[in-house]
XYZ file of C-alpha atoms in Angstrom:
765
model
C 143.186 79.202 26.240
C 141.502 78.834 29.452
C 138.829 81.254 30.259
C 135.805 81.387 33.231
C 132.776 83.117 33.895
C 131.900 83.239 37.732
C 128.069 83.770 36.894
C 126.026 85.664 34.665
C 122.840 87.834 34.892
C 119.485 85.656 34.840
C 116.596 88.559 34.237
C 117.725 88.405 30.367
C 118.650 91.306 28.244
C 115.512 92.748 27.960
C 114.136 91.734 31.597
C 112.410 88.452 29.967
C 112.496 86.418 33.178
C 110.905 89.477 35.198
C 107.929 89.833 32.933
C 107.452 86.270 33.094
C 107.745 85.864 36.556
C 105.219 88.739 37.447
C 102.609 87.304 34.960
C 103.028 83.706 36.577
C 102.389 85.440 40.010
C 99.580 87.304 38.810
C 98.040 84.138 37.500
C 98.055 85.304 33.958
C 100.425 82.609 32.802
C 101.087 78.822 33.511
C 104.098 77.304 35.154
C 104.875 76.009 31.604
C 105.317 79.297 30.217
C 107.407 80.415 32.999
C 109.876 77.468 32.504
C 109.838 77.827 28.678
C 111.114 81.459 29.384
C 113.655 80.414 31.729
C 114.730 77.489 29.445
C 115.142 79.807 26.584
C 117.243 82.351 28.763
C 119.690 79.480 30.021
C 120.384 78.093 26.560
C 121.041 81.500 24.998
C 123.437 82.451 27.885
C 125.206 78.772 27.633
C 125.334 79.312 23.580
C 126.386 82.921 23.704
C 129.456 81.951 26.092
C 130.446 78.902 24.186
C 130.602 80.788 20.973
C 132.586 83.696 22.547
C 135.231 80.770 23.398
C 134.627 80.594 26.936
C 136.006 77.149 28.405
C 134.903 76.996 31.936
C 131.039 78.015 31.518
C 128.797 78.188 34.850
C 125.425 76.447 35.234
C 122.934 76.495 37.817
C 123.679 80.224 38.566
C 120.217 80.635 36.986
C 117.292 81.205 39.577
C 114.077 82.201 39.734
C 114.199 84.231 42.667
C 117.710 83.873 44.699
C 120.549 81.459 44.658
C 120.611 81.226 48.553
C 116.805 80.373 48.404
C 117.967 77.635 45.469
C 120.383 75.997 48.253
C 117.715 76.218 50.867
C 115.477 74.130 48.423
C 118.338 71.901 47.572
C 118.814 71.017 51.208
C 114.937 70.835 51.957
C 115.226 73.334 54.845
C 111.829 74.806 54.623
C 110.675 76.553 57.669
C 107.655 74.824 59.154
C 105.275 77.606 58.729
C 105.229 76.558 54.773
C 103.727 73.411 55.713
C 105.773 71.793 53.000
C 105.333 67.987 53.228
C 108.406 66.620 51.450
C 109.369 65.666 47.991
C 110.912 67.883 45.299
C 110.040 71.462 46.242
C 107.679 72.954 43.701
C 107.089 76.568 42.346
C 104.490 77.288 45.537
C 106.673 76.447 48.141
C 109.449 78.242 46.609
C 107.718 81.284 45.979
C 105.974 81.408 49.418
C 109.259 81.409 51.046
C 110.516 84.235 48.990
C 107.358 86.438 48.753
C 105.002 85.166 51.565
C 101.657 84.270 50.834
C 97.939 84.955 52.126
C 98.670 83.208 55.424
C 102.237 83.455 56.006
C 105.064 85.962 55.737
C 108.111 85.648 53.766
C 111.681 84.870 54.912
C 113.764 87.534 55.855
C 115.649 89.236 52.814
C 118.994 91.012 53.272
C 122.005 92.406 51.245
C 124.374 90.084 49.451
C 127.582 91.116 51.057
C 128.285 94.988 49.963
C 126.241 94.626 46.715
C 122.875 96.002 46.063
C 121.275 92.448 45.374
C 119.470 90.823 48.299
C 119.293 87.206 49.222
C 116.683 85.155 51.120
C 118.321 84.344 54.565
C 117.916 80.700 55.579
C 116.294 79.822 59.056
C 117.834 77.190 60.782
C 118.127 75.325 64.169
C 118.515 72.079 65.901
C 115.321 70.946 64.728
C 115.856 71.763 60.901
C 115.235 68.607 58.943
C 117.371 68.312 55.903
C 116.636 66.291 52.632
C 117.854 66.476 49.216
C 114.658 68.418 47.868
C 115.512 70.208 44.686
C 117.551 68.662 41.942
C 118.082 71.987 39.948
C 121.695 71.655 39.797
C 121.899 68.464 38.303
C 119.003 69.065 35.832
C 120.523 72.200 34.713
C 123.667 70.567 33.934
C 122.052 68.003 31.973
C 120.305 70.465 30.064
C 123.291 72.355 28.961
C 124.829 69.114 28.293
C 121.977 68.247 25.910
C 122.938 71.301 23.978
C 126.368 69.986 23.534
C 128.044 72.491 26.200
C 129.634 71.024 29.120
C 129.655 73.335 32.173
C 130.884 73.766 35.506
C 127.957 73.406 38.014
C 127.910 76.180 40.585
C 126.800 75.405 44.200
C 126.843 77.829 47.124
C 129.521 76.042 49.223
C 128.501 74.709 52.628
C 130.203 76.716 55.146
C 129.127 80.031 53.536
C 125.658 78.842 53.315
C 125.789 78.125 57.068
C 127.495 81.578 57.926
C 125.046 83.250 55.910
C 122.049 82.017 57.455
C 120.376 82.955 60.855
C 118.992 81.095 63.859
C 114.965 80.448 63.060
C 112.391 81.850 65.286
C 112.469 80.666 68.650
C 115.912 79.408 68.597
C 118.566 80.739 70.638
C 120.362 83.357 69.270
C 123.505 81.749 70.407
C 122.973 78.835 68.528
C 125.865 77.496 66.399
C 124.699 77.602 62.768
C 127.939 75.594 62.087
C 127.166 72.771 64.530
C 124.666 71.943 61.102
C 127.688 71.093 58.967
C 127.460 67.298 59.629
C 123.528 67.653 58.783
C 124.008 69.057 55.164
C 127.274 67.489 54.095
C 125.410 63.946 53.241
C 123.173 66.183 50.992
C 126.169 67.966 49.189
C 127.735 64.582 48.564
C 124.435 63.268 47.084
C 124.424 66.220 44.655
C 128.117 65.771 43.748
C 127.427 62.107 43.112
C 124.755 62.669 40.653
C 126.594 65.644 38.865
C 129.539 63.007 38.481
C 127.449 60.519 37.081
C 125.548 63.061 34.601
C 129.375 63.703 33.327
C 130.582 66.694 35.252
C 134.242 67.081 35.338
C 134.436 70.310 37.152
C 132.306 71.701 39.983
C 132.423 75.341 41.546
C 131.853 75.851 45.202
C 131.225 79.718 45.848
C 132.824 80.289 49.412
C 132.450 84.395 49.674
C 132.550 84.472 53.293
C 136.136 83.577 53.363
C 136.844 87.287 52.424
C 135.091 88.429 55.561
C 136.725 88.736 59.022
C 136.640 84.973 60.182
C 137.681 83.399 63.401
C 139.701 80.283 63.929
C 136.456 78.250 64.727
C 135.046 79.452 61.217
C 138.139 78.759 59.335
C 138.314 75.370 61.106
C 134.633 74.660 59.634
C 136.194 75.018 55.883
C 138.841 72.607 56.732
C 136.385 69.852 58.026
C 133.820 70.309 55.544
C 135.947 70.054 52.406
C 138.012 67.089 54.178
C 134.762 65.446 54.573
C 133.726 66.153 50.978
C 137.090 64.807 49.867
C 136.112 61.382 48.651
C 132.873 62.477 47.357
C 134.565 64.993 44.941
C 137.661 62.543 44.002
C 137.756 62.343 40.139
C 136.492 65.907 40.021
C 138.052 69.136 39.627
C 136.978 71.489 42.333
C 136.974 74.973 42.180
C 136.437 77.370 45.182
C 135.637 80.549 44.026
C 135.906 83.766 46.454
C 134.935 87.335 45.529
C 134.285 91.003 46.525
C 137.162 91.766 48.669
C 140.961 90.935 49.522
C 140.976 87.566 51.392
C 142.859 87.804 54.704
C 146.048 86.033 54.978
C 144.833 83.422 57.581
C 142.127 82.688 55.325
C 144.095 82.393 52.167
C 146.200 79.876 54.316
C 143.030 77.850 54.958
C 141.938 77.971 51.431
C 144.902 76.967 49.959
C 145.476 73.840 52.043
C 141.654 72.568 51.810
C 141.797 69.154 50.757
C 140.224 67.833 47.518
C 140.481 71.172 45.850
C 142.009 71.621 42.623
C 141.310 75.501 41.775
C 141.019 78.733 43.386
C 139.081 81.929 42.199
C 139.798 85.330 43.483
C 138.792 88.639 42.876
C 141.563 90.940 41.909
C 139.987 93.843 41.085
C 138.325 94.299 44.879
C 141.150 92.355 46.162
C 144.487 93.853 44.898
C 146.184 92.793 48.097
C 145.365 89.244 47.391
C 147.953 89.578 44.345
C 150.761 89.899 47.145
C 149.800 86.763 48.880
C 149.513 84.673 45.611
C 152.875 85.962 44.377
C 154.293 84.874 47.806
C 152.957 81.550 47.863
C 150.760 79.736 45.514
C 150.450 75.571 45.910
C 152.207 74.044 43.069
C 150.039 72.277 40.386
C 146.608 73.881 41.303
C 144.682 76.055 39.292
C 144.580 79.844 39.576
C 141.284 81.604 38.538
C 142.324 85.149 38.285
C 139.253 87.415 38.415
C 140.872 90.329 36.437
C 137.750 91.471 34.623
C 135.570 93.631 36.797
C 132.115 91.817 37.367
C 130.704 95.005 39.317
C 131.105 97.709 37.096
C 130.420 98.939 33.549
C 133.765 100.238 32.613
C 135.704 98.831 29.592
C 138.691 96.642 31.172
C 142.146 98.071 30.875
C 143.336 95.206 28.738
C 147.109 96.207 28.707
C 146.897 96.387 32.470
C 145.247 93.237 33.123
C 147.405 91.297 30.521
C 150.261 92.329 32.262
C 148.856 91.250 35.840
C 148.096 87.869 34.144
C 151.586 87.339 32.742
C 152.986 88.138 36.054
C 150.718 85.334 37.616
C 151.722 82.964 35.128
C 155.103 82.648 36.621
C 153.574 81.898 39.801
C 150.963 79.278 38.956
C 152.300 77.946 35.260
C 151.430 78.546 32.114
C 148.936 75.633 31.892
C 147.126 76.485 35.591
C 146.256 80.108 34.863
C 142.627 80.750 34.009
C 141.328 84.065 32.964
C 138.127 85.195 34.863
C 135.735 87.634 36.153
C 136.184 89.119 39.647
C 132.794 87.965 40.655
C 129.308 86.921 38.879
C 128.424 89.322 36.137
C 124.679 89.339 37.604
C 125.907 92.681 39.253
C 126.462 94.398 36.070
C 124.109 95.377 33.012
C 123.363 92.520 30.608
C 124.283 93.804 26.971
C 125.930 97.103 25.248
C 124.256 96.177 21.895
C 120.596 97.105 23.529
C 121.990 100.693 24.197
C 120.677 102.833 21.364
C 120.597 105.965 23.027
C 124.148 106.368 24.727
C 126.287 108.369 22.538
C 129.232 106.859 21.104
C 132.009 108.469 23.263
C 130.526 107.390 26.441
C 129.750 103.832 24.997
C 133.153 103.454 24.013
C 134.081 103.499 27.634
C 131.691 100.647 28.872
C 131.520 96.913 28.749
C 128.585 95.262 29.990
C 128.270 91.293 31.074
C 128.245 90.233 27.296
C 130.959 92.649 26.413
C 132.916 91.174 29.642
C 132.851 87.754 28.163
C 134.490 88.853 25.064
C 137.095 90.628 27.197
C 137.854 87.456 29.070
C 138.311 85.639 25.964
C 140.273 88.323 24.265
C 142.691 88.222 27.450
C 143.008 84.309 27.705
C 143.818 84.401 23.914
C 146.394 87.048 24.354
C 148.129 84.922 27.226
C 148.273 82.066 24.885
C 150.036 84.013 22.372
C 147.022 84.964 19.912
C 146.602 88.592 20.820
C 143.918 90.549 18.708
C 145.873 93.580 18.023
C 142.980 95.628 16.645
C 140.941 94.832 19.558
C 143.503 95.694 21.893
C 144.297 99.227 20.163
C 140.709 100.095 20.123
C 140.687 99.253 23.813
C 143.788 101.551 24.505
C 142.211 104.218 22.563
C 138.722 104.393 24.651
C 140.515 104.537 27.864
C 142.920 107.436 26.448
C 139.741 109.260 25.187
C 138.212 108.759 28.539
C 141.243 110.148 30.403
C 141.371 113.336 28.562
C 137.497 114.130 27.758
C 136.516 117.508 28.628
C 132.830 116.077 29.819
C 134.811 114.448 32.871
C 136.319 117.040 34.528
C 134.526 120.459 36.140
C 137.184 122.824 37.681
C 134.563 124.579 39.804
C 133.073 121.374 41.241
C 136.581 120.178 42.061
C 137.596 123.304 43.821
C 134.235 123.376 46.041
C 134.643 119.589 46.820
C 138.478 120.231 48.041
C 137.117 123.263 50.136
C 135.157 121.077 52.088
C 138.144 119.408 53.984
C 138.242 121.739 56.805
C 134.979 121.691 58.487
C 132.810 119.021 60.230
C 129.651 120.415 58.903
C 127.251 120.050 61.699
C 124.055 121.812 62.850
C 124.348 124.684 64.945
C 122.207 123.472 68.022
C 121.509 119.713 69.349
C 118.823 117.596 68.288
C 116.519 117.740 71.553
C 116.636 121.593 71.188
C 115.732 121.409 67.243
C 112.930 118.836 67.826
C 111.241 121.302 70.754
C 111.535 124.341 68.099
C 110.145 121.964 65.210
C 107.211 120.602 67.480
C 106.310 124.372 68.435
C 106.035 124.958 64.664
C 104.601 121.652 63.377
C 102.208 120.769 66.256
C 102.076 117.280 65.574
C 100.283 114.682 68.101
C 102.414 111.957 69.877
C 103.227 108.940 67.785
C 103.000 111.117 64.562
C 102.045 108.865 61.576
C 103.748 109.231 57.995
C 104.938 107.128 54.986
C 108.156 106.755 53.471
C 107.589 108.717 50.192
C 106.185 106.881 46.876
C 102.585 105.746 46.647
C 101.645 103.069 44.198
C 102.660 103.851 40.788
C 99.622 102.704 38.632
C 99.727 101.492 34.729
C 98.297 104.803 34.090
C 100.770 107.059 35.739
C 103.514 105.116 33.893
C 101.927 105.765 30.824
C 101.566 109.523 31.222
C 105.549 109.608 32.116
C 106.301 107.103 29.106
C 103.996 109.218 26.578
C 105.700 112.743 27.963
C 109.306 111.357 27.553
C 108.483 110.030 24.012
C 107.094 113.721 23.320
C 103.552 112.158 22.651
C 101.818 114.635 25.435
C 102.866 118.334 26.161
C 104.435 119.443 28.991
C 101.140 121.149 30.262
C 99.121 117.785 29.802
C 101.999 116.077 31.747
C 102.075 118.652 34.371
C 98.411 118.753 34.808
C 98.343 114.937 35.065
C 101.012 114.714 37.471
C 99.187 117.612 39.705
C 95.785 115.503 39.570
C 97.871 112.357 40.918
C 99.485 114.409 43.850
C 95.930 115.877 44.668
C 94.510 112.498 44.685
C 97.339 111.056 47.068
C 96.870 114.130 49.188
C 93.225 113.584 49.656
C 93.748 109.890 50.341
C 96.227 110.830 53.220
C 93.967 113.476 54.627
C 91.171 110.911 54.738
C 93.368 108.513 56.437
C 94.383 111.117 59.087
C 97.946 110.743 58.479
C 99.765 113.575 60.180
C 102.866 114.270 58.001
C 101.976 114.038 53.957
C 104.225 112.990 50.964
C 103.373 113.868 47.420
C 103.629 110.253 46.426
C 106.484 110.916 43.837
C 104.288 110.349 40.660
C 106.821 112.291 38.811
C 109.685 109.969 39.689
C 110.610 106.668 38.000
C 113.537 105.823 40.249
C 114.768 107.323 43.636
C 118.500 107.713 42.048
C 117.610 108.006 38.493
C 115.396 111.081 39.009
C 118.111 112.950 40.548
C 120.710 111.594 38.321
C 118.905 112.779 35.307
C 119.089 116.431 36.538
C 122.433 116.297 37.872
C 125.553 116.749 35.487
C 128.141 114.328 35.258
C 125.571 110.990 34.879
C 124.800 109.338 31.822
C 121.775 106.791 31.538
C 121.020 103.504 29.976
C 118.001 102.062 28.256
C 118.314 98.333 29.333
C 121.100 98.590 31.931
C 118.925 96.575 34.457
C 120.709 94.717 37.401
C 118.477 92.291 39.725
C 117.938 93.823 42.994
C 115.876 90.807 44.458
C 113.312 88.324 42.788
C 111.782 90.282 39.686
C 112.801 93.520 40.838
C 115.463 95.089 38.738
C 117.332 98.670 39.080
C 118.887 100.494 36.641
C 121.905 102.277 37.895
C 122.792 105.611 36.529
C 126.436 105.777 35.366
C 128.586 108.825 36.975
C 131.269 109.366 34.397
C 132.193 112.844 35.540
C 132.237 115.458 38.064
C 128.628 116.107 39.619
C 126.845 119.373 39.602
C 123.253 120.514 40.123
C 122.374 123.184 37.172
C 118.878 123.893 38.387
C 116.332 123.060 41.475
C 115.004 119.373 40.622
C 111.900 118.992 43.378
C 110.964 122.341 44.357
C 108.272 122.936 42.043
C 106.400 119.694 42.728
C 107.013 119.955 46.640
C 105.639 123.568 46.458
C 102.642 122.230 44.518
C 102.114 119.557 46.937
C 102.274 121.693 49.918
C 99.704 124.205 48.441
C 97.200 121.538 48.281
C 97.254 120.987 52.288
C 97.539 122.529 55.702
C 99.371 119.497 56.993
C 103.223 119.396 56.669
C 104.362 118.083 53.131
C 107.795 116.630 53.109
C 110.331 117.500 50.537
C 111.746 114.115 49.261
C 115.383 113.679 48.157
C 117.811 110.890 47.808
C 120.946 111.284 49.704
C 124.390 111.573 48.164
C 125.601 108.172 49.782
C 122.391 105.983 48.130
C 123.058 107.754 44.998
C 126.848 106.904 45.006
C 126.074 103.289 46.191
C 123.107 102.935 43.835
C 125.095 104.149 40.487
C 127.984 102.631 38.505
C 130.588 104.901 39.927
C 133.713 106.241 37.968
C 136.754 104.384 38.611
C 139.439 107.174 38.045
C 138.961 109.021 41.321
C 138.231 107.900 45.217
C 134.410 107.089 45.536
C 134.544 109.643 48.739
C 135.497 112.343 46.241
C 132.395 111.785 43.861
C 130.443 111.424 47.242
C 131.198 114.820 48.395
C 130.439 116.427 44.951
C 126.942 114.912 45.321
C 126.638 116.094 48.733
C 126.875 119.641 47.560
C 124.604 119.250 44.449
C 121.976 117.876 47.105
C 122.751 120.713 49.721
C 121.698 123.259 47.025
C 118.407 121.703 46.851
C 117.679 121.407 50.712
C 118.164 124.959 50.824
C 115.789 125.724 47.973
C 113.182 123.608 49.529
C 113.437 125.235 52.753
C 113.226 128.666 51.009
C 110.127 127.549 49.352
C 108.387 126.887 52.625
C 108.905 123.012 53.034
C 109.339 122.613 56.788
C 109.947 118.977 56.559
C 112.702 117.651 54.360
C 113.474 113.608 54.005
C 116.882 112.738 52.560
C 117.049 109.179 52.329
C 120.027 107.217 52.822
C 118.866 103.824 52.101
C 122.106 102.681 50.795
C 124.266 103.856 53.461
C 124.984 100.463 55.192
C 125.438 98.476 52.232
C 128.300 100.692 51.038
C 130.168 99.532 54.399
C 133.576 97.401 53.374
C 133.498 93.754 54.349
C 136.326 94.068 56.637
C 136.039 95.669 59.831
C 139.369 97.574 59.427
C 137.990 99.481 56.609
C 134.834 100.448 58.239
C 135.715 103.518 60.042
C 137.084 105.314 57.043
C 133.706 104.543 55.087
C 131.422 105.492 57.984
C 133.289 108.779 58.504
C 132.960 109.932 54.847
C 129.421 108.799 54.323
C 128.049 110.326 57.567
C 129.834 113.413 56.507
C 128.309 113.563 52.944
C 124.995 113.529 54.891
C 125.550 116.028 57.444
C 127.069 118.397 54.492
C 123.334 118.224 52.852
C 121.477 119.853 55.602
C 124.176 121.643 57.848
C 122.756 125.068 56.893
C 119.139 124.732 57.680
C 117.060 126.534 60.494
C 116.448 124.707 63.637
C 112.817 124.907 62.923
C 113.275 122.713 59.471
C 112.863 119.025 60.237
C 115.302 116.695 58.636
C 114.189 113.142 58.208
C 116.329 110.104 56.583
C 114.993 106.718 55.891
C 117.225 103.557 55.610
C 116.203 100.112 54.532
C 117.107 96.397 54.644
C 120.258 96.272 56.422
C 121.474 95.169 59.665
C 121.939 98.458 61.785
C 123.106 97.179 64.925
C 126.885 97.539 64.189
C 126.604 101.225 62.808
C 124.149 102.443 65.238
C 126.903 105.128 66.547
C 127.231 106.362 62.778
C 123.458 106.585 62.633
C 123.256 108.760 65.444
C 126.351 110.983 64.093
C 124.176 111.695 60.817
C 122.366 113.864 63.411
C 118.874 113.701 61.598
C 116.189 115.000 63.560
C 114.007 111.782 62.330
C 114.887 108.516 61.161
C 112.607 105.865 59.721
C 113.770 102.695 59.559
C 113.131 99.289 57.610
C 112.408 96.961 60.524
C 109.509 94.706 60.324
C 111.436 91.751 58.092
C 114.211 92.005 60.404
C 112.089 90.881 63.309
C 112.827 93.780 65.312
C 116.494 93.055 65.622
C 116.777 96.794 65.265
C 114.858 97.248 68.610
C 117.499 95.170 70.663
C 119.756 97.925 70.015
C 117.968 100.237 72.107
C 117.091 97.561 74.628
C 120.746 97.052 74.973
C 120.980 100.609 76.456
C 121.936 102.688 73.267
C 120.848 106.351 73.970
C 118.849 107.816 71.028
C 117.300 111.104 71.391
C 116.321 112.078 67.736
C 113.019 110.928 66.319
C 112.839 107.234 65.266
C 109.929 105.557 63.149
C 110.909 101.804 63.057
C 108.574 100.321 60.239
C 105.305 98.548 61.610
C 104.678 96.606 58.457
C 106.459 94.956 55.303
C 105.809 96.637 52.040
C 107.213 94.159 50.184
C 104.739 91.425 50.928
C 101.236 91.849 49.319
C 99.808 90.860 52.689
C 97.525 93.312 54.791
C 98.542 93.471 58.425
C 95.959 93.802 60.870
C 95.210 96.828 63.607
C 96.138 94.531 66.367
C 99.282 93.294 64.858
C 100.177 96.820 64.232
C 99.519 97.792 67.811
C 101.377 95.224 68.917
C 104.535 96.231 67.193
C 103.970 99.577 68.444
C 103.775 98.339 71.994
C 106.902 96.298 71.525
C 108.499 99.689 70.416
C 107.290 101.554 73.354
C 108.933 99.014 75.614
C 112.284 100.400 74.347
C 111.691 103.818 72.820
C 110.476 107.029 74.579
C 106.778 108.026 73.589
C 107.912 111.196 72.550
C 110.460 110.372 69.770
C 108.482 107.445 68.295
C 106.940 107.835 64.863
C 104.723 105.487 62.867
C 105.403 104.599 59.325
C 105.598 101.554 56.975
C 108.905 100.037 56.264
C 109.411 101.515 52.978
C 107.880 103.390 50.182
C 104.559 102.021 48.661
C 105.211 102.422 44.904
C 105.531 98.545 44.059
C 101.956 97.994 45.963
C 98.476 98.454 44.849
C 95.980 100.821 46.191
C 93.961 97.765 47.125
C 96.387 96.875 49.467
C 97.880 100.330 50.534
C 94.722 101.674 51.555
C 93.481 98.983 53.904
C 97.130 98.730 55.328
C 97.509 102.723 55.955
C 93.863 102.444 57.446
C 94.985 99.735 59.822
C 98.128 101.643 60.915
C 96.346 104.734 61.608
C 93.712 102.843 63.751
C 96.328 100.917 65.638
C 98.208 104.348 66.264
C 94.862 105.932 67.387
C 94.215 103.208 69.758
C 97.713 103.480 71.490
C 97.180 107.042 71.792
C 93.894 106.709 73.723
C 95.528 104.065 75.900
C 98.521 106.338 76.624
C 96.184 109.042 77.530
C 94.216 107.189 79.768
C 97.123 105.536 81.536
C 98.207 109.148 82.153
């Protein structure tokens, strides 16, 4: 019975790694303490898979921060600014690359394919010196072996590593990253040799870029890389793992003819078309790792359907060469359903988290081998049937309202420049208006208040008065800093999606359904199991309260429908766009209620619009069309004088700039500082943008405080490509994760820099 898991969550069932990392970063615990937590987590994961009967158990999928950064460390590709002097890379260099330090900024972070996980982007160039500088893959293999568990070491494949990198600062943008293949393969060979010597019989190379649109030159790099590695891997079974989408026919051809490779792994959940390729031609004598259990969602597998897919693949690959696997690493799903005490039994019966998926994979492998657990399969069928027929899932009224949207385009009545004029008459803002993105630091005290209110330890009156006091403090700080458009700081919100989901119908919430977003940061995606509607106003009371405390404009703060969708575990029984339109209608009601309550500036965050973009270009237009349409639905009914803002973060926007313009927001604020003004190059290249725009002037993901000069320099760079009358000045993202000791000086410098430039502009006039 052959079963395999592509990868497993690292944070631990109760986020043990997160707390250990943060304690270490704060200087409250030692490297040894951190290493102990990590060792315990790894061994419990390996033992759990071993006890579940999994044959091919992955190692080296654990990470202190990110698997791509681990590969950068393995290759010794440390950017010069970290003044690394060689030898084995230690935690301090490693975490400086990930998070920056007092003197140098962090490396860029960006989305891992179309997931909500972020990886640290390697910075490479012709001068990068590579050396074998982190022996992590080998030491983790040995660690598992000492526990009596033989694992499959997992490495990010050399070609995907280079394709996911970027040219370092000062390197020509046209530099061919693939030209470095010859420099990194010797290190891969050293790693493979050590793994072989340690007793490994299998090795897994993750090459997920194979599912993207690749040109002939990129495909040729795969062929030459694996030809070069062939002698190094001889005697080992080599698995090339792909995931997240269908693999294009050309790439499939390249993959299945790579030298020295014994096995291929495919995502058969998001890659249903790959099934046709496999059925029409699969190389004889090779192993097929069939990813039939969804690694990216929390729904229980349809075991009967998976089994029939597997049985049809047995005919193609042969009984002894078919391995049951997950569609991708389970790091993109929650850890263990066992820790969910609050979910009701009905919903719980519909779900499977990472630990349950391991069991599903094994049950399928056993069934294939003729040892089907009839009771387990019957319980699964019953749960699926109850989900299909549950009255909690369907709401006729919502279905009708969403169907009625089909006929219209939902655009505002006047164009953006006319609206901006009308808004300016009413708001009377200075040039280069300053604002922040929404959240202010969430102090320990504030979290305590929310926790106690949730646990009914304090009354509603006490809770409301504590939150009001916090809002008033945040308003006062912003007025003292002389910020133009204020926010209430969101002290009442736990998370920008969860907060809304808790007030919408059709959503369920977990207690421990955490998923890693980056580093130690985890998110707890809501579960959308049914039709979505908004029974009552969600934010109006707090926005009204905040506006009453100041004469300056106070932004209403909402999360947009596409972000709520992309940051949730979404029902898989109807198309995603249908669920999105339902959420858009719920947010539309909220926007209209805020406007009626006198809120003149309303921000509808679409932080995650870009990350839902399908990996293949052929599918972009359809997604962007319904995603942008959903955003417009939320605000098409407001008056010209109501200013609609949106915010987007951490993404490469250049390829979707026309869709961003089509969203037709009045002002858009964009995360920009870590991606090094890549965004501005779009405008340099002549894209006409007439709405307000605020590219972030400093990185809030780093504790570093930017100087006034630095920010002024950034603003000047922006003014070189953007009109003075449309530019806004703001940080990159919300300030929730920062401390006040960082936020106040950073915002002080931001406002000083803005005033400095206003003065310069006035005197130039």
